[in-house]
PDB file of C-alpha atoms and ligand atoms in Angstrom:
ATOM      1  CA  UNK A  19    -101.944  89.234  20.961  1.00 77.00           C
ATOM      2  CA  UNK A  20     -98.376  89.658  19.876  1.00 85.00           C
ATOM      3  CA  UNK A  21     -97.105  90.758  16.495  1.00 89.00           C
ATOM      4  CA  UNK A  22     -93.753  90.150  14.813  1.00 92.00           C
ATOM      5  CA  UNK A  23     -92.322  92.914  12.663  1.00 92.00           C
ATOM      6  CA  UNK A  24     -89.371  92.775  10.318  1.00 93.00           C
ATOM      7  CA  UNK A  25     -87.025  95.682   9.785  1.00 93.00           C
ATOM      8  CA  UNK A  26     -87.327  96.577   6.071  1.00 91.00           C
ATOM      9  CA  UNK A  27     -83.548  97.081   5.679  1.00 92.00           C
ATOM     10  CA  UNK A  28     -81.816  94.388   7.720  1.00 89.00           C
ATOM     11  CA  UNK A  29     -83.064  90.884   8.505  1.00 81.00           C
ATOM     12  CA  UNK A  30     -84.117  91.643  12.062  1.00 92.00           C
ATOM     13  CA  UNK A  31     -87.407  90.655  13.671  1.00 93.00           C
ATOM     14  CA  UNK A  32     -88.899  92.193  16.798  1.00 92.00           C
ATOM     15  CA  UNK A  33     -92.091  91.508  18.767  1.00 90.00           C
ATOM     16  CA  UNK A  34     -94.604  94.042  19.986  1.00 88.00           C
ATOM     17  CA  UNK A  35     -97.889  93.577  21.842  1.00 83.00           C
ATOM     18  CA  UNK A  36    -100.916  94.335  19.669  1.00 76.00           C
ATOM     19  CA  UNK A  37    -103.369  95.085  22.462  1.00 74.00           C
ATOM     20  CA  UNK A  38    -101.848  95.541  25.895  1.00 70.00           C
ATOM     21  CA  UNK A  39     -98.765  97.753  25.973  1.00 74.00           C
ATOM     22  CA  UNK A  40     -96.401  97.745  28.952  1.00 76.00           C
ATOM     23  CA  UNK A  41     -96.653 100.591  31.454  1.00 78.00           C
ATOM     24  CA  UNK A  42     -94.653 103.568  30.195  1.00 81.00           C
ATOM     25  CA  UNK A  43     -94.030 104.760  33.780  1.00 80.00           C
ATOM     26  CA  UNK A  44     -92.507 101.354  34.548  1.00 77.00           C
ATOM     27  CA  UNK A  45     -89.758 101.974  31.990  1.00 76.00           C
ATOM     28  CA  UNK A  46     -88.159 104.887  33.841  1.00 79.00           C
ATOM     29  CA  UNK A  47     -85.091 104.312  36.024  1.00 72.00           C
ATOM     30  CA  UNK A  48     -85.953 103.225  39.539  1.00 70.00           C
ATOM     31  CA  UNK A  49     -89.494 102.292  38.495  1.00 62.00           C
ATOM     32  CA  UNK A  50     -88.686  98.848  37.171  1.00 59.00           C
ATOM     33  CA  UNK A  51     -91.021  96.214  38.393  1.00 59.00           C
ATOM     34  CA  UNK A  52     -89.431  93.949  40.957  1.00 60.00           C
ATOM     35  CA  UNK A  53     -91.165  90.843  42.123  1.00 61.00           C
ATOM     36  CA  UNK A  54     -92.700  91.241  45.584  1.00 66.00           C
ATOM     37  CA  UNK A  55     -94.742  88.901  47.695  1.00 74.00           C
ATOM     38  CA  UNK A  56     -94.830  85.130  47.395  1.00 85.00           C
ATOM     39  CA  UNK A  57     -92.477  83.536  44.917  1.00 90.00           C
ATOM     40  CA  UNK A  58     -94.514  82.217  41.957  1.00 90.00           C
ATOM     41  CA  UNK A  59     -92.017  79.393  41.360  1.00 92.00           C
ATOM     42  CA  UNK A  60     -91.871  77.906  44.880  1.00 92.00           C
ATOM     43  CA  UNK A  61     -93.677  74.551  45.346  1.00 90.00           C
ATOM     44  CA  UNK A  62     -96.345  76.307  47.456  1.00 82.00           C
ATOM     45  CA  UNK A  63     -97.439  78.406  44.471  1.00 77.00           C
ATOM     46  CA  UNK A  64    -100.248  77.322  42.156  1.00 72.00           C
ATOM     47  CA  UNK A  65     -98.841  75.696  39.059  1.00 75.00           C
ATOM     48  CA  UNK A  66    -101.960  75.539  36.978  1.00 73.00           C
ATOM     49  CA  UNK A  67    -100.825  74.251  33.659  1.00 85.00           C
ATOM     50  CA  UNK A  68     -97.990  71.761  33.855  1.00 92.00           C
ATOM     51  CA  UNK A  69     -96.470  71.174  30.441  1.00 95.00           C
ATOM     52  CA  UNK A  70     -93.764  68.798  31.591  1.00 96.00           C
ATOM     53  CA  UNK A  71     -92.121  67.611  34.796  1.00 96.00           C
ATOM     54  CA  UNK A  72     -89.447  65.297  36.140  1.00 97.00           C
ATOM     55  CA  UNK A  73     -90.599  63.644  39.346  1.00 95.00           C
ATOM     56  CA  UNK A  74     -88.625  62.541  42.416  1.00 94.00           C
ATOM     57  CA  UNK A  75     -89.009  59.260  44.373  1.00 94.00           C
ATOM     58  CA  UNK A  76     -92.006  60.632  46.276  1.00 94.00           C
ATOM     59  CA  UNK A  77     -93.799  61.658  43.100  1.00 92.00           C
ATOM     60  CA  UNK A  78     -93.143  65.372  43.625  1.00 93.00           C
ATOM     61  CA  UNK A  79     -91.754  67.470  40.781  1.00 94.00           C
ATOM     62  CA  UNK A  80     -87.999  68.110  40.774  1.00 96.00           C
ATOM     63  CA  UNK A  81     -88.091  70.139  37.566  1.00 97.00           C
ATOM     64  CA  UNK A  82     -91.346  71.675  36.340  1.00 96.00           C
ATOM     65  CA  UNK A  83     -92.137  73.362  33.021  1.00 96.00           C
ATOM     66  CA  UNK A  84     -95.126  75.728  32.791  1.00 95.00           C
ATOM     67  CA  UNK A  85     -96.242  78.345  30.243  1.00 92.00           C
ATOM     68  CA  UNK A  86     -94.864  81.833  30.877  1.00 89.00           C
ATOM     69  CA  UNK A  87     -97.664  84.028  32.216  1.00 82.00           C
ATOM     70  CA  UNK A  88     -96.409  86.955  30.173  1.00 81.00           C
ATOM     71  CA  UNK A  89     -95.190  85.202  27.016  1.00 82.00           C
ATOM     72  CA  UNK A  90     -93.285  87.129  24.395  1.00 83.00           C
ATOM     73  CA  UNK A  91     -94.996  84.856  21.833  1.00 86.00           C
ATOM     74  CA  UNK A  92     -98.243  82.895  22.010  1.00 84.00           C
ATOM     75  CA  UNK A  93     -98.735  79.195  21.427  1.00 83.00           C
ATOM     76  CA  UNK A  94    -102.264  79.375  20.006  1.00 84.00           C
ATOM     77  CA  UNK A  95    -102.992  80.501  16.496  1.00 83.00           C
ATOM     78  CA  UNK A  96    -101.815  80.002  12.978  1.00 86.00           C
ATOM     79  CA  UNK A  97     -98.811  81.590  11.402  1.00 86.00           C
ATOM     80  CA  UNK A  98    -100.055  84.436   9.220  1.00 88.00           C
ATOM     81  CA  UNK A  99     -97.883  86.725   7.211  1.00 88.00           C
ATOM     82  CA  UNK A 100     -99.117  90.296   7.067  1.00 85.00           C
ATOM     83  CA  UNK A 101     -97.615  92.794   4.692  1.00 88.00           C
ATOM     84  CA  UNK A 102     -98.459  96.490   4.943  1.00 90.00           C
ATOM     85  CA  UNK A 103     -96.904  98.205   1.934  1.00 94.00           C
ATOM     86  CA  UNK A 104     -93.168  97.754   2.264  1.00 93.00           C
ATOM     87  CA  UNK A 105     -93.443  96.361   5.796  1.00 94.00           C
ATOM     88  CA  UNK A 106     -93.458  92.642   6.580  1.00 93.00           C
ATOM     89  CA  UNK A 107     -95.158  91.341   9.691  1.00 92.00           C
ATOM     90  CA  UNK A 108     -96.314  88.050  11.120  1.00 90.00           C
ATOM     91  CA  UNK A 109     -98.626  86.839  13.845  1.00 88.00           C
ATOM     92  CA  UNK A 110     -96.684  86.330  17.068  1.00 88.00           C
ATOM     93  CA  UNK A 111     -97.017  82.570  17.237  1.00 91.00           C
ATOM     94  CA  UNK A 112     -94.427  80.682  19.244  1.00 93.00           C
ATOM     95  CA  UNK A 113     -93.800  78.893  22.508  1.00 94.00           C
ATOM     96  CA  UNK A 114     -92.586  80.548  25.681  1.00 94.00           C
ATOM     97  CA  UNK A 115     -92.162  78.178  28.600  1.00 96.00           C
ATOM     98  CA  UNK A 116     -90.649  78.592  32.057  1.00 95.00           C
ATOM     99  CA  UNK A 117     -88.439  75.855  33.457  1.00 97.00           C
ATOM    100  CA  UNK A 118     -88.602  75.880  37.270  1.00 97.00           C
ATOM    101  CA  UNK A 119     -85.253  74.257  37.904  1.00 97.00           C
ATOM    102  CA  UNK A 120     -85.606  73.090  41.510  1.00 97.00           C
ATOM    103  CA  UNK A 121     -88.011  73.201  44.459  1.00 95.00           C
ATOM    104  CA  UNK A 122     -85.379  75.082  46.451  1.00 96.00           C
ATOM    105  CA  UNK A 123     -85.691  78.863  46.294  1.00 95.00           C
ATOM    106  CA  UNK A 124     -82.151  79.724  47.363  1.00 94.00           C
ATOM    107  CA  UNK A 125     -80.125  77.824  44.803  1.00 96.00           C
ATOM    108  CA  UNK A 126     -78.230  78.795  41.686  1.00 97.00           C
ATOM    109  CA  UNK A 127     -76.181  77.070  39.003  1.00 98.00           C
ATOM    110  CA  UNK A 128     -73.147  77.750  41.206  1.00 97.00           C
ATOM    111  CA  UNK A 129     -74.591  75.838  44.184  1.00 97.00           C
ATOM    112  CA  UNK A 130     -77.084  73.343  42.750  1.00 97.00           C
ATOM    113  CA  UNK A 131     -76.027  69.652  42.715  1.00 97.00           C
ATOM    114  CA  UNK A 132     -74.610  68.636  39.324  1.00 97.00           C
ATOM    115  CA  UNK A 133     -77.291  65.906  39.125  1.00 97.00           C
ATOM    116  CA  UNK A 134     -80.049  68.490  39.538  1.00 98.00           C
ATOM    117  CA  UNK A 135     -78.488  70.630  36.818  1.00 98.00           C
ATOM    118  CA  UNK A 136     -78.449  67.479  34.681  1.00 98.00           C
ATOM    119  CA  UNK A 137     -82.236  67.188  35.194  1.00 98.00           C
ATOM    120  CA  UNK A 138     -82.675  70.796  34.063  1.00 98.00           C
ATOM    121  CA  UNK A 139     -80.701  70.011  30.909  1.00 98.00           C
ATOM    122  CA  UNK A 140     -82.788  66.881  30.369  1.00 98.00           C
ATOM    123  CA  UNK A 141     -85.921  69.051  30.561  1.00 98.00           C
ATOM    124  CA  UNK A 142     -84.371  71.396  27.960  1.00 98.00           C
ATOM    125  CA  UNK A 143     -83.623  68.464  25.677  1.00 98.00           C
ATOM    126  CA  UNK A 144     -87.091  66.923  26.053  1.00 98.00           C
ATOM    127  CA  UNK A 145     -88.923  70.201  25.530  1.00 98.00           C
ATOM    128  CA  UNK A 146     -86.868  71.159  22.479  1.00 97.00           C
ATOM    129  CA  UNK A 147     -87.340  67.670  20.969  1.00 96.00           C
ATOM    130  CA  UNK A 148     -91.089  68.041  21.438  1.00 96.00           C
ATOM    131  CA  UNK A 149     -91.270  71.580  20.017  1.00 96.00           C
ATOM    132  CA  UNK A 150     -89.209  70.586  16.973  1.00 93.00           C
ATOM    133  CA  UNK A 151     -92.228  68.641  15.739  1.00 93.00           C
ATOM    134  CA  UNK A 152     -94.313  71.824  15.415  1.00 94.00           C
ATOM    135  CA  UNK A 153     -94.115  72.893  11.774  1.00 92.00           C
ATOM    136  CA  UNK A 154     -94.734  76.556  12.641  1.00 93.00           C
ATOM    137  CA  UNK A 155     -91.392  76.933  14.400  1.00 95.00           C
ATOM    138  CA  UNK A 156     -88.000  77.693  12.880  1.00 95.00           C
ATOM    139  CA  UNK A 157     -85.682  78.072  15.887  1.00 97.00           C
ATOM    140  CA  UNK A 158     -85.616  76.889  19.509  1.00 97.00           C
ATOM    141  CA  UNK A 159     -83.636  78.506  22.315  1.00 97.00           C
ATOM    142  CA  UNK A 160     -83.053  77.819  25.965  1.00 97.00           C
ATOM    143  CA  UNK A 161     -82.132  80.980  27.826  1.00 97.00           C
ATOM    144  CA  UNK A 162     -81.389  81.934  31.403  1.00 96.00           C
ATOM    145  CA  UNK A 163     -81.092  85.284  33.131  1.00 95.00           C
ATOM    146  CA  UNK A 164     -79.591  85.335  36.603  1.00 95.00           C
ATOM    147  CA  UNK A 165     -79.187  88.096  39.162  1.00 91.00           C
ATOM    148  CA  UNK A 166     -80.804  91.443  39.903  1.00 82.00           C
ATOM    149  CA  UNK A 167     -79.587  93.062  36.695  1.00 77.00           C
ATOM    150  CA  UNK A 168     -80.994  90.296  34.524  1.00 75.00           C
ATOM    151  CA  UNK A 169     -84.103  88.831  36.151  1.00 83.00           C
ATOM    152  CA  UNK A 170     -87.159  89.860  38.206  1.00 83.00           C
ATOM    153  CA  UNK A 171     -87.320  86.551  40.055  1.00 89.00           C
ATOM    154  CA  UNK A 172     -84.630  84.968  42.176  1.00 91.00           C
ATOM    155  CA  UNK A 173     -86.002  81.389  42.238  1.00 94.00           C
ATOM    156  CA  UNK A 174     -83.863  79.327  39.805  1.00 96.00           C
ATOM    157  CA  UNK A 175     -85.684  79.334  36.477  1.00 96.00           C
ATOM    158  CA  UNK A 176     -85.020  79.580  32.763  1.00 97.00           C
ATOM    159  CA  UNK A 177     -86.902  79.942  29.489  1.00 97.00           C
ATOM    160  CA  UNK A 178     -87.616  77.719  26.499  1.00 97.00           C
ATOM    161  CA  UNK A 179     -88.508  79.711  23.386  1.00 96.00           C
ATOM    162  CA  UNK A 180     -89.676  78.426  20.023  1.00 96.00           C
ATOM    163  CA  UNK A 181     -89.763  81.109  17.341  1.00 95.00           C
ATOM    164  CA  UNK A 182     -91.438  81.149  13.910  1.00 94.00           C
ATOM    165  CA  UNK A 183     -88.464  83.068  12.497  1.00 94.00           C
ATOM    166  CA  UNK A 184     -84.673  82.665  12.663  1.00 95.00           C
ATOM    167  CA  UNK A 185     -83.158  85.622  14.533  1.00 94.00           C
ATOM    168  CA  UNK A 186     -80.370  87.555  12.909  1.00 93.00           C
ATOM    169  CA  UNK A 187     -77.609  86.366  15.278  1.00 94.00           C
ATOM    170  CA  UNK A 188     -78.328  82.756  14.395  1.00 96.00           C
ATOM    171  CA  UNK A 189     -78.619  83.538  10.667  1.00 95.00           C
ATOM    172  CA  UNK A 190     -75.139  85.083  10.825  1.00 95.00           C
ATOM    173  CA  UNK A 191     -73.662  82.079  12.669  1.00 97.00           C
ATOM    174  CA  UNK A 192     -75.248  79.576  10.272  1.00 97.00           C
ATOM    175  CA  UNK A 193     -74.060  81.554   7.241  1.00 97.00           C
ATOM    176  CA  UNK A 194     -70.532  81.978   8.613  1.00 97.00           C
ATOM    177  CA  UNK A 195     -70.281  78.270   9.459  1.00 98.00           C
ATOM    178  CA  UNK A 196     -71.521  77.304   5.999  1.00 97.00           C
ATOM    179  CA  UNK A 197     -69.088  79.685   4.245  1.00 97.00           C
ATOM    180  CA  UNK A 198     -66.177  78.176   6.193  1.00 98.00           C
ATOM    181  CA  UNK A 199     -67.367  74.673   5.347  1.00 97.00           C
ATOM    182  CA  UNK A 200     -67.614  75.478   1.636  1.00 97.00           C
ATOM    183  CA  UNK A 201     -64.042  76.779   1.733  1.00 97.00           C
ATOM    184  CA  UNK A 202     -62.360  74.162   3.974  1.00 97.00           C
ATOM    185  CA  UNK A 203     -64.814  71.245   4.024  1.00 96.00           C
ATOM    186  CA  UNK A 204     -64.609  71.250   7.816  1.00 97.00           C
ATOM    187  CA  UNK A 205     -66.731  72.538  10.692  1.00 98.00           C
ATOM    188  CA  UNK A 206     -65.342  75.857  11.930  1.00 98.00           C
ATOM    189  CA  UNK A 207     -66.455  75.095  15.494  1.00 98.00           C
ATOM    190  CA  UNK A 208     -64.616  71.763  15.488  1.00 98.00           C
ATOM    191  CA  UNK A 209     -61.533  73.596  14.220  1.00 98.00           C
ATOM    192  CA  UNK A 210     -61.855  76.234  16.968  1.00 98.00           C
ATOM    193  CA  UNK A 211     -62.153  73.446  19.546  1.00 97.00           C
ATOM    194  CA  UNK A 212     -58.998  71.707  18.222  1.00 97.00           C
ATOM    195  CA  UNK A 213     -56.966  74.908  18.305  1.00 97.00           C
ATOM    196  CA  UNK A 214     -58.182  75.886  21.784  1.00 97.00           C
ATOM    197  CA  UNK A 215     -57.392  72.408  23.132  1.00 96.00           C
ATOM    198  CA  UNK A 216     -53.911  72.502  21.592  1.00 96.00           C
ATOM    199  CA  UNK A 217     -52.929  75.765  23.258  1.00 92.00           C
ATOM    200  CA  UNK A 218     -55.428  76.063  26.154  1.00 92.00           C
ATOM    201  CA  UNK A 219     -54.549  79.705  26.968  1.00 96.00           C
ATOM    202  CA  UNK A 220     -58.268  80.532  26.831  1.00 98.00           C
ATOM    203  CA  UNK A 221     -59.500  77.311  28.465  1.00 98.00           C
ATOM    204  CA  UNK A 222     -61.513  77.788  31.648  1.00 98.00           C
ATOM    205  CA  UNK A 223     -62.858  74.262  32.216  1.00 97.00           C
ATOM    206  CA  UNK A 224     -62.550  70.930  30.494  1.00 97.00           C
ATOM    207  CA  UNK A 225     -64.430  67.637  30.882  1.00 98.00           C
ATOM    208  CA  UNK A 226     -64.486  64.374  28.911  1.00 97.00           C
ATOM    209  CA  UNK A 227     -67.070  65.815  26.537  1.00 98.00           C
ATOM    210  CA  UNK A 228     -67.065  69.630  26.795  1.00 98.00           C
ATOM    211  CA  UNK A 229     -64.724  72.582  26.499  1.00 98.00           C
ATOM    212  CA  UNK A 230     -65.388  75.931  28.235  1.00 98.00           C
ATOM    213  CA  UNK A 231     -63.301  78.806  26.922  1.00 98.00           C
ATOM    214  CA  UNK A 232     -63.196  82.568  26.521  1.00 98.00           C
ATOM    215  CA  UNK A 233     -63.641  83.122  22.748  1.00 98.00           C
ATOM    216  CA  UNK A 234     -60.678  84.545  20.810  1.00 98.00           C
ATOM    217  CA  UNK A 235     -62.752  87.565  19.752  1.00 97.00           C
ATOM    218  CA  UNK A 236     -64.851  87.935  22.925  1.00 96.00           C
ATOM    219  CA  UNK A 237     -67.211  90.915  22.720  1.00 94.00           C
ATOM    220  CA  UNK A 238     -67.639  91.229  26.492  1.00 94.00           C
ATOM    221  CA  UNK A 239     -65.244  90.815  29.424  1.00 95.00           C
ATOM    222  CA  UNK A 240     -65.355  87.199  30.645  1.00 97.00           C
ATOM    223  CA  UNK A 241     -67.676  86.067  27.857  1.00 97.00           C
ATOM    224  CA  UNK A 242     -67.704  82.232  27.842  1.00 98.00           C
ATOM    225  CA  UNK A 243     -68.456  79.592  25.261  1.00 98.00           C
ATOM    226  CA  UNK A 244     -69.303  75.971  26.120  1.00 98.00           C
ATOM    227  CA  UNK A 245     -68.899  73.532  23.238  1.00 98.00           C
ATOM    228  CA  UNK A 246     -69.445  69.768  22.938  1.00 98.00           C
ATOM    229  CA  UNK A 247     -66.491  67.769  21.567  1.00 98.00           C
ATOM    230  CA  UNK A 248     -68.808  65.733  19.370  1.00 98.00           C
ATOM    231  CA  UNK A 249     -69.882  67.442  16.164  1.00 98.00           C
ATOM    232  CA  UNK A 250     -73.634  67.821  16.543  1.00 96.00           C
ATOM    233  CA  UNK A 251     -75.762  70.690  15.248  1.00 97.00           C
ATOM    234  CA  UNK A 252     -78.716  70.484  17.618  1.00 97.00           C
ATOM    235  CA  UNK A 253     -78.659  70.408  21.416  1.00 98.00           C
ATOM    236  CA  UNK A 254     -81.740  68.129  21.311  1.00 97.00           C
ATOM    237  CA  UNK A 255     -79.509  65.357  19.872  1.00 96.00           C
ATOM    238  CA  UNK A 256     -77.339  65.271  23.033  1.00 97.00           C
ATOM    239  CA  UNK A 257     -76.897  61.803  24.548  1.00 97.00           C
ATOM    240  CA  UNK A 258     -77.617  60.943  28.192  1.00 97.00           C
ATOM    241  CA  UNK A 259     -73.849  60.783  28.796  1.00 98.00           C
ATOM    242  CA  UNK A 260     -73.381  64.267  27.333  1.00 98.00           C
ATOM    243  CA  UNK A 261     -76.258  65.670  29.405  1.00 98.00           C
ATOM    244  CA  UNK A 262     -74.786  64.240  32.632  1.00 97.00           C
ATOM    245  CA  UNK A 263     -71.292  65.476  31.756  1.00 98.00           C
ATOM    246  CA  UNK A 264     -72.650  68.936  30.869  1.00 98.00           C
ATOM    247  CA  UNK A 265     -74.425  69.154  34.250  1.00 98.00           C
ATOM    248  CA  UNK A 266     -71.076  68.787  36.019  1.00 98.00           C
ATOM    249  CA  UNK A 267     -69.349  71.064  33.524  1.00 98.00           C
ATOM    250  CA  UNK A 268     -71.833  73.921  34.025  1.00 98.00           C
ATOM    251  CA  UNK A 269     -71.831  73.473  37.801  1.00 98.00           C
ATOM    252  CA  UNK A 270     -68.036  73.927  37.806  1.00 98.00           C
ATOM    253  CA  UNK A 271     -68.192  76.840  35.371  1.00 98.00           C
ATOM    254  CA  UNK A 272     -70.789  78.821  37.307  1.00 98.00           C
ATOM    255  CA  UNK A 273     -69.048  78.154  40.605  1.00 98.00           C
ATOM    256  CA  UNK A 274     -65.923  79.688  39.055  1.00 98.00           C
ATOM    257  CA  UNK A 275     -67.925  82.650  37.713  1.00 97.00           C
ATOM    258  CA  UNK A 276     -69.501  83.233  41.118  1.00 97.00           C
ATOM    259  CA  UNK A 277     -66.259  82.991  43.071  1.00 97.00           C
ATOM    260  CA  UNK A 278     -63.947  84.835  40.690  1.00 97.00           C
ATOM    261  CA  UNK A 279     -66.322  87.587  39.508  1.00 96.00           C
ATOM    262  CA  UNK A 280     -68.233  88.437  42.725  1.00 96.00           C
ATOM    263  CA  UNK A 281     -71.431  86.576  41.835  1.00 95.00           C
ATOM    264  CA  UNK A 282     -72.382  88.711  38.825  1.00 95.00           C
ATOM    265  CA  UNK A 283     -75.709  88.846  36.999  1.00 94.00           C
ATOM    266  CA  UNK A 284     -75.405  86.881  33.770  1.00 95.00           C
ATOM    267  CA  UNK A 285     -77.266  85.688  30.703  1.00 95.00           C
ATOM    268  CA  UNK A 286     -76.912  82.272  29.105  1.00 97.00           C
ATOM    269  CA  UNK A 287     -78.267  80.990  25.795  1.00 98.00           C
ATOM    270  CA  UNK A 288     -78.087  77.689  23.936  1.00 98.00           C
ATOM    271  CA  UNK A 289     -77.622  78.084  20.173  1.00 98.00           C
ATOM    272  CA  UNK A 290     -78.737  75.168  17.974  1.00 97.00           C
ATOM    273  CA  UNK A 291     -79.144  74.856  14.220  1.00 97.00           C
ATOM    274  CA  UNK A 292     -82.481  76.257  12.939  1.00 96.00           C
ATOM    275  CA  UNK A 293     -85.193  73.684  12.286  1.00 96.00           C
ATOM    276  CA  UNK A 294     -85.444  72.150   8.810  1.00 90.00           C
ATOM    277  CA  UNK A 295     -82.164  73.772   7.884  1.00 86.00           C
ATOM    278  CA  UNK A 296     -79.599  72.055   5.679  1.00 85.00           C
ATOM    279  CA  UNK A 297     -76.608  73.142   7.780  1.00 89.00           C
ATOM    280  CA  UNK A 298     -76.284  70.099  10.063  1.00 91.00           C
ATOM    281  CA  UNK A 299     -72.830  69.373   8.616  1.00 95.00           C
ATOM    282  CA  UNK A 300     -71.435  72.875   9.215  1.00 97.00           C
ATOM    283  CA  UNK A 301     -73.216  74.068  12.389  1.00 97.00           C
ATOM    284  CA  UNK A 302     -72.215  72.985  15.906  1.00 98.00           C
ATOM    285  CA  UNK A 303     -74.457  73.696  18.903  1.00 98.00           C
ATOM    286  CA  UNK A 304     -72.946  75.613  21.817  1.00 98.00           C
ATOM    287  CA  UNK A 305     -73.750  77.692  24.886  1.00 98.00           C
ATOM    288  CA  UNK A 306     -72.931  81.387  25.173  1.00 98.00           C
ATOM    289  CA  UNK A 307     -72.592  83.002  28.604  1.00 97.00           C
ATOM    290  CA  UNK A 308     -72.287  86.704  29.233  1.00 96.00           C
ATOM    291  CA  UNK A 309     -71.582  87.943  32.767  1.00 94.00           C
ATOM    292  CA  UNK A 310     -73.108  91.435  32.992  1.00 92.00           C
ATOM    293  CA  UNK A 311     -70.138  93.449  34.161  1.00 88.00           C
ATOM    294  CA  UNK A 312     -70.423  96.315  31.711  1.00 80.00           C
ATOM    295  CA  UNK A 313     -73.453  97.973  30.151  1.00 77.00           C
ATOM    296  CA  UNK A 314     -73.630  98.234  26.402  1.00 70.00           C
ATOM    297  CA  UNK A 315     -72.082 101.584  25.445  1.00 73.00           C
ATOM    298  CA  UNK A 316     -73.529 103.853  22.785  1.00 76.00           C
ATOM    299  CA  UNK A 317     -70.740 103.038  20.382  1.00 81.00           C
ATOM    300  CA  UNK A 318     -71.438  99.304  20.507  1.00 84.00           C
ATOM    301  CA  UNK A 319     -75.162  99.932  20.233  1.00 81.00           C
ATOM    302  CA  UNK A 320     -74.665 102.159  17.207  1.00 81.00           C
ATOM    303  CA  UNK A 321     -72.077 100.135  15.334  1.00 83.00           C
ATOM    304  CA  UNK A 322     -72.189  96.519  16.484  1.00 83.00           C
ATOM    305  CA  UNK A 323     -68.442  97.010  16.935  1.00 86.00           C
ATOM    306  CA  UNK A 324     -67.388  95.966  20.413  1.00 88.00           C
ATOM    307  CA  UNK A 325     -64.579  97.269  22.580  1.00 88.00           C
ATOM    308  CA  UNK A 326     -63.677  94.649  25.188  1.00 90.00           C
ATOM    309  CA  UNK A 327     -61.396  96.020  27.952  1.00 90.00           C
ATOM    310  CA  UNK A 328     -60.218  92.558  29.142  1.00 94.00           C
ATOM    311  CA  UNK A 329     -58.270  90.299  26.729  1.00 95.00           C
ATOM    312  CA  UNK A 330     -59.873  86.823  26.729  1.00 97.00           C
ATOM    313  CA  UNK A 331     -56.487  85.271  27.620  1.00 97.00           C
ATOM    314  CA  UNK A 332     -56.339  87.422  30.780  1.00 96.00           C
ATOM    315  CA  UNK A 333     -59.985  86.605  31.528  1.00 97.00           C
ATOM    316  CA  UNK A 334     -59.346  82.847  31.261  1.00 97.00           C
ATOM    317  CA  UNK A 335     -56.277  83.094  33.485  1.00 96.00           C
ATOM    318  CA  UNK A 336     -58.246  85.048  36.099  1.00 97.00           C
ATOM    319  CA  UNK A 337     -61.080  82.507  36.054  1.00 96.00           C
ATOM    320  CA  UNK A 338     -58.688  79.591  36.373  1.00 95.00           C
ATOM    321  CA  UNK A 339     -57.238  81.345  39.421  1.00 89.00           C
TER     322      UNK A 339
HETATM  323 ZN1   ZN B  24     -89.198  80.453  45.111  1.00 51.08          ZN
HETATM  324 ZN1   ZN B  25     -68.315  70.708  14.549  1.00 51.08          ZN
HETATM  325 ZN1   ZN B  26     -73.712  81.239  19.161  1.00 51.08          ZN
END
């Protein structure tokens, strides 16, 4: 069982296991668990509980979604709030699914065919549409960790997470977008897009429907933001045309990242408006990408105040080559 706990001072939720803790020895440097033996995501592996798949002409899966074997939240159970004195907690109910992105072990988003990447995005859209119907959930994320610094497994895979709470980062984005809208009666993300397109000094890639740029106030070197041109709050509302265009857009972007930054480990997350939230007019879904080139220093950890050594304009120029 998993438990959610809320910090009593700031609006920040964390999960902890209630029964089986992780190995303490495994936390020490050099003792991290790396995956050995047969790859659990290759087609030869047992895929016991298929949640969803996209099949090829021969009826074999091209993209397969299965439950995570070590979920950070658990699908079964009811949402129960548990207060202990001043502390707020909740049962760790949520969805944690693994998207196996291709049958081919040695692929990545820098090498995969754009069409295949489009299928992965279609799986994201279909799974998030489905999970939106579950009244227990408040926020849905698609996340990917790539490379030795970020992931235990090298077979291309990503995560779909449905949470019963709205994490602090998303709360801040929704609030900031709404404040801007109240003041200017416009979407801040649409305004950012217009300004970036006008000057393009931070543009890294551009398609008919998406802009990839290094944000003006990037926290990390080579941080990237992918934004749809169309104002839409939830990734699940993407059209087939947008999904296909985004497949090509991400393929180009990750090829650039691989070639220009020496194939770094990275993390990627899709941010969409929280479920049953009245901010559809002011929020704009987007993808955040963070190549892991620096580790988080104590100052940033302690203050939330970031010192980025590479100006985003220089980063964009380097990526454009
Ligand atoms: Zn594999
Ligand atoms: Zn917008
Ligand atoms: Zn975001």
